[in-house]
Coordinates of C-alpha atoms in Angstrom, one line a residue:
X13 CA 17.1 -1.8 33.4
X14 CA 13.4 -0.8 33.0
X15 CA 12.4 1.8 30.5
X16 CA 9.8 4.5 30.8
X17 CA 7.3 5.5 28.1
X18 CA 9.9 7.7 26.4
X19 CA 12.6 5.0 26.4
X20 CA 14.6 6.5 29.3
X21 CA 15.7 4.6 32.4
X22 CA 13.5 4.2 35.4
X23 CA 15.8 4.9 38.3
X24 CA 14.8 5.2 41.9
X25 CA 16.9 7.8 43.6
X26 CA 17.2 8.8 47.2
X27 CA 16.5 12.4 48.1
X28 CA 20.3 13.0 48.5
X29 CA 21.1 11.3 45.1
X30 CA 18.3 13.4 43.4
X31 CA 19.8 16.6 44.8
X32 CA 23.3 15.8 43.8
X33 CA 22.2 14.7 40.3
X34 CA 20.1 17.8 39.8
X35 CA 23.0 20.1 40.8
X36 CA 25.4 18.2 38.4
X37 CA 23.0 18.7 35.5
X38 CA 22.2 22.3 36.3
X39 CA 25.9 23.1 36.7
X40 CA 26.8 21.3 33.4
X41 CA 24.0 23.2 31.6
X42 CA 25.5 26.5 32.8
X43 CA 29.2 25.7 32.1
X44 CA 29.4 22.9 29.6
X45 CA 32.2 21.4 31.7
X46 CA 32.5 18.2 33.8
X47 CA 31.4 18.8 37.4
X48 CA 33.6 17.8 40.3
X49 CA 32.8 16.9 43.9
X50 CA 34.4 20.1 45.3
X51 CA 32.3 22.3 43.0
X52 CA 29.2 20.4 44.1
X53 CA 30.0 20.6 47.8
X54 CA 30.0 24.4 47.5
X55 CA 26.6 24.5 45.6
X56 CA 24.7 22.0 47.8
X57 CA 22.6 23.5 50.6
X58 CA 23.3 20.6 52.9
X59 CA 26.9 20.0 54.1
X60 CA 28.0 16.9 52.3
X61 CA 31.7 16.1 52.2
X62 CA 33.5 15.7 48.9
X63 CA 34.0 12.1 49.8
X64 CA 30.3 11.5 50.3
X65 CA 29.5 13.3 47.1
X66 CA 32.0 11.2 45.2
X67 CA 30.3 8.0 46.4
X68 CA 26.9 9.3 45.3
X69 CA 28.4 10.3 41.9
X70 CA 29.8 6.8 41.5
X71 CA 26.4 5.3 42.2
X72 CA 24.8 7.6 39.6
X73 CA 27.5 6.6 37.1
X74 CA 26.8 2.9 37.7
X75 CA 23.1 3.6 37.1
X76 CA 24.1 5.0 33.6
X77 CA 23.1 8.6 34.5
X78 CA 26.7 10.1 34.6
X79 CA 30.0 9.5 32.8
X80 CA 33.5 10.8 33.1
X81 CA 35.0 12.2 29.9
X82 CA 38.5 11.7 31.3
X83 CA 39.9 9.6 34.0
X84 CA 40.6 12.4 36.4
X85 CA 37.7 14.7 35.3
X86 CA 34.4 15.4 37.0
X87 CA 31.2 14.0 35.8
X88 CA 28.7 14.9 33.0
X89 CA 25.2 13.6 32.4
X90 CA 24.6 11.0 29.8
X91 CA 21.7 11.3 27.4
X92 CA 19.8 8.9 29.6
X93 CA 20.6 11.2 32.5
X94 CA 19.4 14.3 30.6
X95 CA 16.2 12.5 29.8
X96 CA 15.6 11.6 33.5
X97 CA 16.3 15.2 34.5
X98 CA 13.9 16.6 31.9
X99 CA 11.2 14.1 32.7
X100 CA 11.3 14.2 36.5
X101 CA 13.6 16.8 38.0
X102 CA 13.4 19.9 35.8
X103 CA 11.7 23.0 37.3
X104 CA 10.3 24.8 34.3
X105 CA 10.4 28.6 34.5
X106 CA 7.6 30.9 33.7
X107 CA 7.7 33.6 31.0
X108 CA 7.2 37.1 32.5
X109 CA 4.6 39.4 31.1
X110 CA 7.2 41.5 29.4
X111 CA 8.6 38.5 27.6
X112 CA 5.1 37.4 26.5
X113 CA 4.4 40.9 25.2
X114 CA 7.7 41.0 23.3
X115 CA 7.0 37.6 21.6
X116 CA 3.5 38.7 20.6
X117 CA 4.8 42.1 19.2
X118 CA 7.6 40.5 17.2
X119 CA 5.2 37.9 15.7
X120 CA 2.6 40.5 14.8
X121 CA 5.2 42.8 13.3
X122 CA 5.6 40.5 10.3
X123 CA 3.9 41.1 7.0
X124 CA 0.4 39.8 6.2
X125 CA 1.5 36.6 4.5
X126 CA 1.5 33.4 6.6
X127 CA 5.1 32.6 5.5
X128 CA 6.3 36.0 6.6
X129 CA 4.7 35.6 10.0
X130 CA 6.3 32.2 10.4
X131 CA 9.7 33.3 9.3
X132 CA 9.6 36.3 11.7
X133 CA 8.5 34.0 14.5
X134 CA 11.2 31.4 14.0
X135 CA 13.9 34.0 13.6
X136 CA 12.7 35.6 16.9
X137 CA 12.6 32.3 18.7
X138 CA 16.1 31.3 17.4
X139 CA 17.5 34.6 18.7
X140 CA 15.8 34.3 22.2
X141 CA 16.8 30.7 22.6
X142 CA 20.3 31.0 21.0
X143 CA 19.5 27.8 19.0
X144 CA 18.6 27.0 15.5
X145 CA 14.9 27.5 15.0
X146 CA 12.5 25.6 12.8
X147 CA 8.9 25.6 11.8
X148 CA 6.7 23.2 9.8
X149 CA 4.3 25.4 7.9
X150 CA 0.8 24.1 7.1
X151 CA -0.3 23.5 3.6
X152 CA -2.2 26.3 1.9
X153 CA -5.9 25.5 2.2
X154 CA -7.3 28.6 0.6
X155 CA -8.7 28.5 -2.9
X156 CA -6.2 29.6 -5.5
X157 CA -6.5 32.7 -7.8
X158 CA -3.2 32.7 -9.8
X159 CA 0.1 30.9 -10.2
X160 CA 3.2 31.9 -12.1
X161 CA 6.6 30.5 -12.8
X162 CA 9.7 32.9 -13.2
X163 CA 13.0 31.6 -14.3
X164 CA 15.8 32.6 -11.9
X165 CA 18.8 30.8 -13.4
X166 CA 19.4 27.5 -15.2
X167 CA 17.9 24.8 -13.0
X168 CA 16.0 27.1 -10.7
X169 CA 12.6 28.9 -11.0
X170 CA 10.4 30.9 -8.6
X171 CA 6.8 29.8 -8.1
X172 CA 4.5 32.6 -7.1
X173 CA 1.0 31.7 -5.8
X174 CA -1.8 34.1 -5.1
X175 CA -4.8 32.8 -3.1
X176 CA -8.4 33.9 -3.2
X177 CA -8.0 35.7 0.1
X178 CA -5.1 37.8 -1.2
X179 CA -2.1 36.1 0.3
X180 CA 1.0 36.0 -1.9
X181 CA 3.6 33.2 -1.3
X182 CA 6.6 32.0 -3.2
X183 CA 9.0 29.1 -3.4
X184 CA 12.1 28.3 -5.3
X185 CA 11.9 25.0 -7.2
X186 CA 14.4 22.9 -9.2
X187 CA 13.6 22.6 -12.9
X188 CA 15.5 21.0 -15.8
X189 CA 18.6 23.1 -16.6
X190 CA 17.9 23.1 -20.4
X191 CA 14.3 24.5 -19.8
X192 CA 13.4 27.2 -22.3
X193 CA 11.5 30.3 -21.0
X194 CA 8.6 29.3 -23.2
X195 CA 8.0 26.2 -21.1
X196 CA 7.5 28.3 -18.0
X197 CA 4.9 30.4 -19.9
X198 CA 3.2 27.3 -21.1
X199 CA 3.2 25.8 -17.5
X200 CA 1.8 29.1 -16.1
X201 CA -1.1 29.2 -18.7
X202 CA -1.8 25.5 -18.3
X203 CA -2.2 25.8 -14.5
X204 CA -4.1 29.1 -14.4
X205 CA -6.7 27.6 -16.8
X206 CA -7.4 24.8 -14.3
X207 CA -6.8 25.9 -10.7
X208 CA -9.3 28.8 -10.2
X209 CA -11.6 28.1 -7.3
X210 CA -9.7 25.0 -6.1
X211 CA -7.4 24.5 -3.1
X212 CA -3.9 23.6 -3.7
X213 CA -4.4 20.0 -2.8
X214 CA -7.5 19.8 -5.0
X215 CA -5.6 21.4 -7.9
X216 CA -2.6 19.1 -7.4
X217 CA -4.7 15.9 -7.4
X218 CA -6.8 16.9 -10.5
X219 CA -3.8 18.1 -12.5
X220 CA -1.5 15.2 -11.8
X221 CA -4.3 12.9 -12.9
X222 CA -4.7 14.9 -16.1
X223 CA -1.0 14.9 -16.7
X224 CA -0.9 11.1 -16.3
X225 CA -3.9 10.7 -18.6
X226 CA -3.0 13.0 -21.5
X227 CA 0.6 14.4 -21.7
X228 CA 0.1 15.5 -25.3
X229 CA -1.1 19.0 -24.1
X230 CA 2.4 19.6 -22.6
X231 CA 5.8 18.7 -23.7
X232 CA 8.0 16.7 -21.3
X233 CA 9.9 19.7 -19.9
X234 CA 6.8 21.7 -19.2
X235 CA 5.2 18.7 -17.4
X236 CA 8.2 18.5 -15.1
X237 CA 7.8 22.2 -14.2
X238 CA 4.1 21.7 -13.4
X239 CA 4.8 18.6 -11.2
X240 CA 7.7 20.3 -9.4
X241 CA 5.7 23.4 -8.6
X242 CA 2.7 21.5 -7.3
X243 CA 4.7 19.0 -5.4
X244 CA 6.7 21.7 -3.6
X245 CA 3.6 23.6 -2.7
X246 CA 1.3 20.8 -1.7
X247 CA 4.1 19.2 0.2
X248 CA 3.6 15.7 -1.2
X249 CA 3.2 13.2 1.6
X250 CA 5.2 15.3 4.0
X251 CA 2.4 17.6 5.1
X252 CA 3.9 21.1 4.7
X253 CA 7.0 23.2 4.1
X254 CA 9.9 23.4 6.5
X255 CA 11.7 26.7 7.4
X256 CA 15.0 26.6 9.3
X257 CA 16.7 29.7 10.7
X258 CA 19.7 30.4 13.0
X259 CA 21.9 27.4 12.2
X260 CA 24.9 29.5 13.2
X261 CA 23.8 29.3 16.8
X262 CA 24.7 25.6 16.8
X263 CA 28.4 26.6 16.3
X264 CA 28.5 28.7 19.5
X265 CA 28.8 25.6 21.7
X266 CA 31.6 24.0 19.6
X267 CA 34.7 23.4 21.7
X268 CA 36.7 20.9 19.6
X269 CA 37.3 19.6 16.1
X270 CA 35.2 16.5 16.9
X271 CA 32.3 18.7 17.9
X272 CA 32.6 20.6 14.6
X273 CA 32.4 17.4 12.7
X274 CA 29.3 16.3 14.6
X275 CA 27.7 19.7 13.9
X276 CA 28.6 19.4 10.2
X277 CA 26.8 16.0 10.1
X278 CA 23.7 17.8 11.5
X279 CA 24.0 20.6 9.0
X280 CA 23.9 18.0 6.2
X281 CA 20.8 16.5 7.7
X282 CA 19.1 19.9 8.1
X283 CA 20.0 20.6 4.4
X284 CA 18.1 17.4 3.3
X285 CA 15.3 18.1 5.8
X286 CA 13.6 14.9 5.1
X287 CA 14.2 13.3 8.4
X288 CA 13.4 16.5 10.2
X289 CA 10.0 16.7 8.5
X290 CA 9.3 13.2 9.6
X291 CA 10.3 14.0 13.1
X292 CA 8.1 17.1 13.2
X293 CA 5.2 15.1 11.8
X294 CA 5.3 13.1 15.1
X295 CA 3.8 16.2 16.7
X296 CA 0.6 15.5 14.8
X297 CA 0.0 12.5 17.1
X298 CA 0.8 14.3 20.4
X299 CA -0.3 17.3 22.3
X300 CA 2.0 19.8 23.9
X301 CA 5.8 20.0 24.0
X302 CA 7.9 17.2 22.6
X303 CA 11.5 16.8 23.6
X304 CA 14.0 14.7 21.6
X305 CA 17.4 14.2 23.2
X306 CA 20.5 13.0 21.3
X307 CA 20.4 9.5 20.0
X308 CA 16.7 9.1 20.9
X309 CA 16.2 10.1 17.3
X310 CA 18.3 9.1 14.2
X311 CA 18.6 12.7 13.1
X312 CA 20.6 13.6 16.3
X313 CA 22.4 10.3 16.8
X314 CA 25.8 11.7 15.7
X315 CA 25.5 15.4 16.5
X316 CA 24.8 15.4 20.3
X317 CA 21.9 17.8 19.8
X318 CA 18.3 18.0 21.2
X319 CA 15.1 19.4 19.8
X320 CA 12.2 21.0 21.6
X321 CA 9.1 21.3 19.5
X322 CA 5.4 22.1 20.0
X323 CA 2.5 21.9 17.6
X324 CA 0.3 24.9 16.9
X325 CA -3.4 24.8 16.2
X326 CA -6.0 26.5 14.0
X327 CA -9.3 28.0 15.3
X328 CA -10.9 24.6 15.2
X329 CA -8.2 23.2 17.5
X330 CA -6.7 21.1 14.7
X331 CA -2.9 20.7 14.6
X332 CA -1.7 22.5 11.5
X333 CA 2.1 22.8 12.0
X334 CA 4.9 22.7 14.5
X335 CA 7.6 25.1 15.8
X336 CA 10.7 24.5 17.8
X337 CA 14.4 24.8 18.3
X338 CA 17.5 22.6 17.9
X339 CA 20.5 23.0 20.2
X340 CA 23.1 21.1 22.2
X341 CA 21.9 18.5 24.7
X342 CA 22.8 21.0 27.5
X343 CA 20.5 23.7 26.3
X344 CA 18.6 25.6 29.0
X345 CA 15.4 23.4 29.0
X346 CA 13.8 25.4 31.9
X347 CA 13.9 28.6 29.8
X348 CA 13.4 27.3 26.3
X349 CA 10.5 25.0 26.9
X350 CA 8.1 27.8 27.9
X351 CA 9.5 30.0 25.1
X352 CA 8.6 27.3 22.5
X353 CA 5.3 26.6 24.2
X354 CA 4.2 30.2 24.3
X355 CA 5.4 31.0 20.7
X356 CA 3.4 28.0 19.4
X357 CA 0.2 29.4 21.0
X358 CA 0.8 32.9 19.6
X359 CA 1.5 31.5 16.1
X360 CA -1.7 29.4 16.3
X361 CA -3.7 32.5 17.1
X362 CA -2.1 34.6 14.3
X363 CA -2.3 32.2 11.4
X364 CA -4.8 29.6 12.4

């Protein structure tokens, strides 16, 4: 079978097959249940008999677009079928003026810091879409004014950064469990003596080179604190920090123990976040909405989930991050795609 640019099947359907298939997918998205021929005959505008519909469904199943979860059950779309639907048959809805206004108000209601705005936006998007929300935040590009480490408990410290334009942001980092408080003071003094007037990336490159060249200025534990703080903030090779909110929404669609296990696997993956950051980084090479369905990506291969994500831009039209949602493969694409798209544009205007 031929493949299209996104790896899905290229299937030529008759007008009747297209309508039957579209109704099956839309009904499945609404109910989450297999769709039978009698249900379809009531929904279809043209008067097709259940027998004719069953023949069309059999052809669609042979084409790899439908499957029957049980011998006597109706049909459900496969992941290939969902991809075909999203690419070619989906009618995307439009956000009304009131919805657009609400999104803008909720995003603007956050505090002044970039991270507060992003957290507010992703929590809002998660609630509206009833999915887990995620955002890849851009690296801090402003020059730095001050950095400080505060011990929270053994093995964890808070890094507080103040930029030259007055933004205050913080992260929790892992540190050696036997770290004495004096090491945090020493790390704070070491960094503040060297970072003024530099961006985070500039400070990170210069300081790591200095640490490598002459570690005699710091003991080993303090050096680890400096490296942990800088790596967390600069994002290493991963481009930025990841915020995930609303994971509990993924549990709303759980109907069996096997579903729960699949979602647990996804929760573990979200916890590590590494694959997700790589996935979001793909948006740097593509404009507009990106849709990943099920096993099309390794992250979702065992969880039966999909991700809808869009990049957001700064005032120079450069992609600086991405925002989106994760939900079951039967999420309401027609509603959520414009939600994600509009939110990404609002965020770009607010923090870009």
